[in-house]
XYZ file of C-alpha atoms in Angstrom:
351
model
C 0.002 0.000 -0.001
C 1.341 3.421 -1.017
C -0.475 6.661 -0.282
C 0.884 9.684 -2.136
C 0.433 12.771 0.018
C 1.375 16.371 -0.575
C -0.081 19.760 -1.404
C -2.149 20.511 -4.487
C -0.118 20.750 -7.676
C 3.025 19.003 -6.420
C 2.755 16.130 -8.917
C 0.763 13.284 -7.347
C -1.519 12.902 -10.354
C 1.438 13.352 -12.688
C 3.136 10.322 -11.125
C 0.088 8.133 -11.742
C -0.280 9.372 -15.298
C 3.408 8.706 -15.964
C 2.898 5.104 -14.811
C -0.173 4.914 -17.040
C 1.867 6.068 -20.027
C 4.663 3.554 -19.312
C 2.101 0.774 -19.017
C 0.526 1.753 -22.351
C 3.907 1.692 -24.076
C 4.622 -1.792 -22.693
C 1.295 -3.006 -24.089
C 1.695 -1.375 -27.491
C -0.819 1.404 -26.904
C 1.662 4.175 -27.550
C 0.601 7.707 -26.906
C 2.786 10.726 -27.600
C 6.062 9.983 -25.786
C 8.314 12.524 -27.481
C 11.554 13.374 -25.702
C 10.968 11.110 -22.715
C 13.328 8.894 -20.781
C 12.675 6.513 -17.918
C 14.171 3.765 -15.814
C 11.633 1.780 -13.812
C 12.222 -1.091 -11.401
C 9.393 -3.545 -10.774
C 8.748 -7.017 -9.393
C 6.477 -9.787 -10.624
C 6.145 -13.324 -9.250
C 9.130 -12.720 -6.933
C 11.337 -11.710 -9.853
C 12.884 -8.230 -10.090
C 13.309 -6.284 -13.341
C 14.507 -2.931 -14.655
C 13.193 -1.395 -17.862
C 14.882 1.599 -19.463
C 13.610 3.502 -22.480
C 14.453 6.707 -24.331
C 12.481 8.267 -27.173
C 13.349 10.905 -29.758
C 11.585 14.244 -30.007
C 9.513 14.691 -33.153
C 7.078 17.359 -31.967
C 6.096 19.155 -28.797
C 2.700 18.272 -27.341
C 1.258 17.730 -23.906
C 2.782 14.351 -23.043
C 0.053 13.259 -20.693
C -2.861 14.072 -22.972
C -5.566 11.434 -23.079
C -5.954 12.010 -26.826
C -4.268 9.477 -29.104
C -1.665 11.082 -31.351
C -1.728 10.320 -35.072
C 2.064 10.655 -35.316
C 4.008 8.302 -33.068
C 7.521 8.936 -31.835
C 10.625 6.790 -32.318
C 12.184 4.737 -29.532
C 15.954 5.198 -29.768
C 17.102 3.189 -26.744
C 15.584 0.370 -24.732
C 16.951 -2.091 -22.212
C 15.319 -4.787 -20.081
C 17.246 -6.400 -17.242
C 16.325 -9.217 -14.869
C 18.030 -9.391 -11.513
C 19.366 -12.825 -10.568
C 20.685 -12.455 -7.040
C 23.535 -9.940 -7.156
C 23.933 -10.218 -10.924
C 21.986 -8.824 -13.868
C 20.744 -10.723 -16.903
C 20.345 -8.472 -19.922
C 17.188 -9.729 -21.614
C 17.046 -7.171 -24.404
C 18.993 -4.179 -25.626
C 18.036 -1.857 -28.447
C 20.065 1.093 -29.709
C 20.106 3.047 -32.972
C 22.838 0.660 -34.166
C 21.547 -2.799 -33.215
C 19.022 -4.858 -31.289
C 19.785 -7.915 -29.150
C 17.532 -10.347 -27.344
C 19.031 -12.805 -24.849
C 22.470 -11.834 -26.220
C 21.525 -12.718 -29.815
C 21.249 -10.161 -32.583
C 17.800 -9.342 -33.912
C 16.678 -7.974 -37.256
C 15.632 -4.338 -37.271
C 12.663 -3.736 -34.985
C 9.753 -1.385 -35.544
C 10.915 1.813 -33.874
C 7.480 3.118 -32.904
C 6.755 0.215 -30.535
C 8.527 -1.070 -27.459
C 10.491 -4.290 -27.771
C 8.496 -5.620 -24.813
C 5.379 -5.448 -26.958
C 7.051 -6.661 -30.153
C 8.609 -9.677 -28.386
C 5.683 -10.327 -26.046
C 5.396 -14.014 -27.024
C 8.990 -14.826 -26.027
C 9.358 -16.830 -22.806
C 11.628 -14.236 -21.164
C 9.174 -11.429 -21.981
C 5.858 -13.143 -21.150
C 6.078 -12.521 -17.361
C 7.009 -8.875 -18.003
C 4.038 -8.423 -20.318
C 1.780 -10.040 -17.716
C 3.125 -7.725 -15.028
C 2.053 -4.632 -16.974
C -1.337 -6.175 -17.699
C -1.877 -6.290 -13.938
C -1.713 -2.527 -13.574
C -5.297 -1.372 -13.154
C -5.988 2.350 -13.476
C -9.115 3.953 -12.084
C -9.016 7.423 -13.648
C -12.439 7.214 -15.246
C -15.455 8.929 -13.753
C -18.743 7.156 -13.235
C -20.305 8.968 -16.189
C -17.602 7.972 -18.679
C -17.867 4.305 -17.729
C -21.595 4.036 -18.304
C -22.652 1.779 -21.168
C -19.235 1.705 -22.852
C -16.759 -0.982 -23.874
C -13.909 1.505 -24.522
C -12.591 1.331 -28.085
C -8.939 1.584 -27.017
C -9.017 -1.839 -25.330
C -7.514 -3.588 -28.350
C -6.924 -6.848 -26.490
C -10.637 -6.923 -25.519
C -11.877 -7.253 -29.115
C -12.319 -11.005 -28.889
C -14.160 -10.751 -25.588
C -16.468 -8.019 -26.871
C -17.265 -10.042 -29.984
C -17.989 -12.985 -27.706
C -20.421 -10.882 -25.714
C -22.436 -10.213 -28.859
C -22.910 -13.945 -29.337
C -23.940 -14.756 -25.766
C -27.304 -16.425 -25.478
C -26.824 -18.896 -22.632
C -24.767 -19.296 -19.469
C -23.171 -22.396 -21.010
C -21.546 -20.182 -23.645
C -19.989 -18.106 -20.870
C -18.565 -21.156 -19.166
C -17.153 -22.413 -22.444
C -15.335 -19.137 -23.085
C -13.638 -19.107 -19.667
C -13.116 -22.838 -19.159
C -9.484 -22.992 -20.276
C -8.042 -19.891 -18.670
C -8.047 -17.959 -15.453
C -10.878 -15.455 -15.345
C -8.853 -12.890 -13.434
C -5.945 -13.069 -15.871
C -8.076 -12.889 -19.011
C -10.227 -10.041 -17.745
C -7.556 -7.921 -16.013
C -7.907 -5.155 -18.617
C -11.666 -5.314 -19.050
C -14.127 -2.652 -17.991
C -15.613 -3.279 -14.532
C -19.114 -3.889 -15.881
C -17.798 -6.680 -18.133
C -15.892 -8.254 -15.241
C -18.980 -8.078 -13.049
C -21.159 -9.646 -15.752
C -18.850 -12.624 -16.080
C -18.563 -13.023 -12.317
C -22.332 -12.950 -11.939
C -22.918 -15.608 -14.591
C -19.868 -17.828 -14.121
C -18.444 -17.238 -10.641
C -21.473 -16.437 -8.450
C -19.548 -16.767 -5.170
C -17.195 -13.952 -6.192
C -20.109 -11.810 -7.299
C -21.839 -12.540 -3.992
C -18.754 -11.221 -2.166
C -19.060 -7.941 -4.083
C -22.742 -7.675 -3.207
C -22.149 -8.387 0.477
C -19.467 -5.692 0.767
C -21.667 -3.243 -1.111
C -24.787 -3.898 0.960
C -22.725 -3.581 4.145
C -21.638 -0.091 3.034
C -25.116 0.885 1.803
C -27.703 -0.868 4.033
C -30.575 0.598 2.005
C -29.526 -1.662 -0.894
C -30.718 -5.258 -0.827
C -29.522 -6.515 -4.224
C -27.123 -5.815 -7.111
C -27.077 -7.288 -10.597
C -25.653 -6.805 -14.089
C -28.187 -6.832 -16.905
C -27.558 -7.317 -20.618
C -29.816 -6.487 -23.515
C -29.573 -5.898 -27.251
C -29.219 -2.303 -28.388
C -31.960 -0.851 -30.558
C -29.818 -1.280 -33.675
C -29.534 -4.986 -32.882
C -25.792 -5.046 -33.545
C -24.433 -4.464 -30.049
C -24.993 -5.720 -26.537
C -25.703 -3.228 -23.778
C -24.390 -4.253 -20.354
C -25.124 -2.214 -17.245
C -25.432 -2.387 -13.472
C -28.678 -2.191 -11.538
C -29.240 -1.905 -7.794
C -32.393 -2.591 -5.825
C -33.094 -0.498 -2.756
C -35.448 -1.621 -0.011
C -39.050 -1.066 -1.066
C -38.115 0.292 -4.508
C -37.873 -1.056 -8.040
C -34.542 -1.785 -9.726
C -32.492 1.379 -10.307
C -30.553 1.375 -13.631
C -26.917 2.395 -13.773
C -27.585 5.842 -15.233
C -29.660 6.711 -12.155
C -27.208 5.428 -9.527
C -25.532 8.263 -7.603
C -21.885 8.916 -8.462
C -20.645 7.917 -5.006
C -22.583 4.650 -4.935
C -21.494 3.831 -8.469
C -17.817 4.626 -7.813
C -17.909 2.400 -4.741
C -19.385 -0.475 -6.747
C -16.756 -0.108 -9.472
C -13.978 -0.091 -6.888
C -15.225 -3.299 -5.241
C -15.451 -5.026 -8.618
C -11.930 -3.935 -9.595
C -10.344 -5.177 -6.385
C -12.195 -8.470 -5.987
C -11.661 -9.426 -9.646
C -7.971 -8.440 -9.697
C -5.310 -11.179 -9.997
C -2.835 -11.485 -7.143
C 0.118 -9.117 -7.413
C -2.000 -6.599 -9.314
C -1.325 -2.897 -8.836
C -4.414 -0.702 -8.548
C -3.853 3.025 -9.014
C -6.538 5.485 -7.940
C -6.267 9.249 -8.191
C -8.078 11.274 -5.502
C -9.602 8.240 -3.859
C -12.173 10.293 -1.973
C -13.800 11.756 -5.107
C -17.611 11.415 -5.001
C -17.439 9.388 -1.782
C -19.473 10.429 1.235
C -17.984 10.171 4.714
C -20.273 7.163 5.281
C -18.316 5.185 2.636
C -14.791 6.061 3.704
C -14.370 3.934 6.850
C -15.521 0.730 5.134
C -13.539 1.337 1.953
C -10.397 2.265 3.864
C -10.677 -0.945 5.907
C -11.333 -2.866 2.676
C -8.091 -1.551 1.164
C -6.087 -2.401 4.267
C -7.573 -5.908 4.274
C -6.763 -6.562 0.594
C -3.314 -4.938 0.521
C -1.516 -8.188 1.344
C -2.348 -9.565 -2.135
C -2.686 -6.346 -4.146
C -0.567 -3.203 -4.237
C -2.553 0.025 -4.037
C -1.134 3.368 -5.140
C -3.544 6.090 -4.036
C -3.643 9.850 -3.904
C -5.842 11.680 -1.436
C -6.358 15.040 0.221
C -9.020 13.874 2.643
C -8.030 13.969 6.340
C -9.958 10.796 7.194
C -8.178 8.687 4.584
C -4.754 10.150 5.345
C -5.167 9.727 9.105
C -6.497 6.160 8.905
C -3.899 4.718 6.542
C -0.651 3.831 8.390
C 1.837 6.660 8.059
C 4.670 4.299 7.138
C 2.871 3.621 3.835
C 2.885 7.325 2.930
C 5.008 8.612 0.072
C 5.614 12.343 0.527
C 5.477 14.187 -2.810
C 7.138 17.581 -3.268
C 8.048 19.744 -6.229
C 10.959 22.037 -7.044
C 10.678 23.783 -10.388
C 9.591 21.104 -12.841
C 11.071 18.234 -10.820
C 8.819 16.023 -8.706
C 10.421 14.254 -5.747
C 9.013 11.387 -3.669
C 10.290 10.355 -0.221
C 9.144 7.508 1.970
C 7.568 8.832 5.154
C 9.609 6.293 7.119
C 12.786 8.058 5.886
C 11.705 11.385 7.402
C 12.788 11.514 11.080
C 10.285 14.242 11.982
C 7.354 12.021 10.978
C 8.769 9.078 12.902
C 9.071 11.231 16.019
C 5.562 12.651 15.629
C 4.029 9.192 15.311
C 5.682 7.736 18.400
């Protein structure tokens, strides 16, 4: 668990968006990465890695824009290293002169995509690719997640096409029989995950409902409904909740706080172990009645999942252990992060 704390404008959101960009590059969803350079250390399945990348500058744009750029930049340097004890194994190296994989020369690689994506089927790269697929970002608002499949989920095309053909629960079971649900659906929208859980893994869906009803006692049931769109070509999938004494409430009428809470529960409970869930301004749209339960929920699940959160809310900051804080500060255009446990003044204040 990591809670990024600091004043407004110091760079907390920028850190999360930088990780989002790096993740997109690893998965081949390149956005504008002109004139960027990074070195990132990460662990997956008890194995440590370092990935370095440098790109050339072809034009100046806002690097963290959510708009896809028509002109992609060139990657001029890339290196992936696996740590084996005290030694390093160079898995891949790419420069403007040559490319090597596992110490063997490669033919010229496409320079607008990362080698991690281009070599994603290689045994040494597969665990790295899986690691980046386990980063789950929760930037979207409730409104933008309603009734959408998200066109930029390229790896979800097969699943979405499968949804259009669904007529029975047996079809669902057939689709998921040979693979882990949590692995296959790591990048899916929450409503799609919830639909599959409801139809194929009812015990997991029941866990979501129980947590949700505990937070909102006025709710006595939750479900995901599917129906054909009016044009007959697409499937519409949406949440509904039933409050005591009332009819089913469709997703578009669920309050933003109640909807955000439901999405969060789905994301966490459906996440594979060793996933990393990143949430900007965790308290957004949440009432004070939600915060104690959701904070406890995060603390309970943090042994299997890493959370990277930002928050300004005193309740959340004060109820998450201070040793998990990452103190964010800014000097000029440089953003600096320090572990709270490395700051003597905080250690003294907490004792």
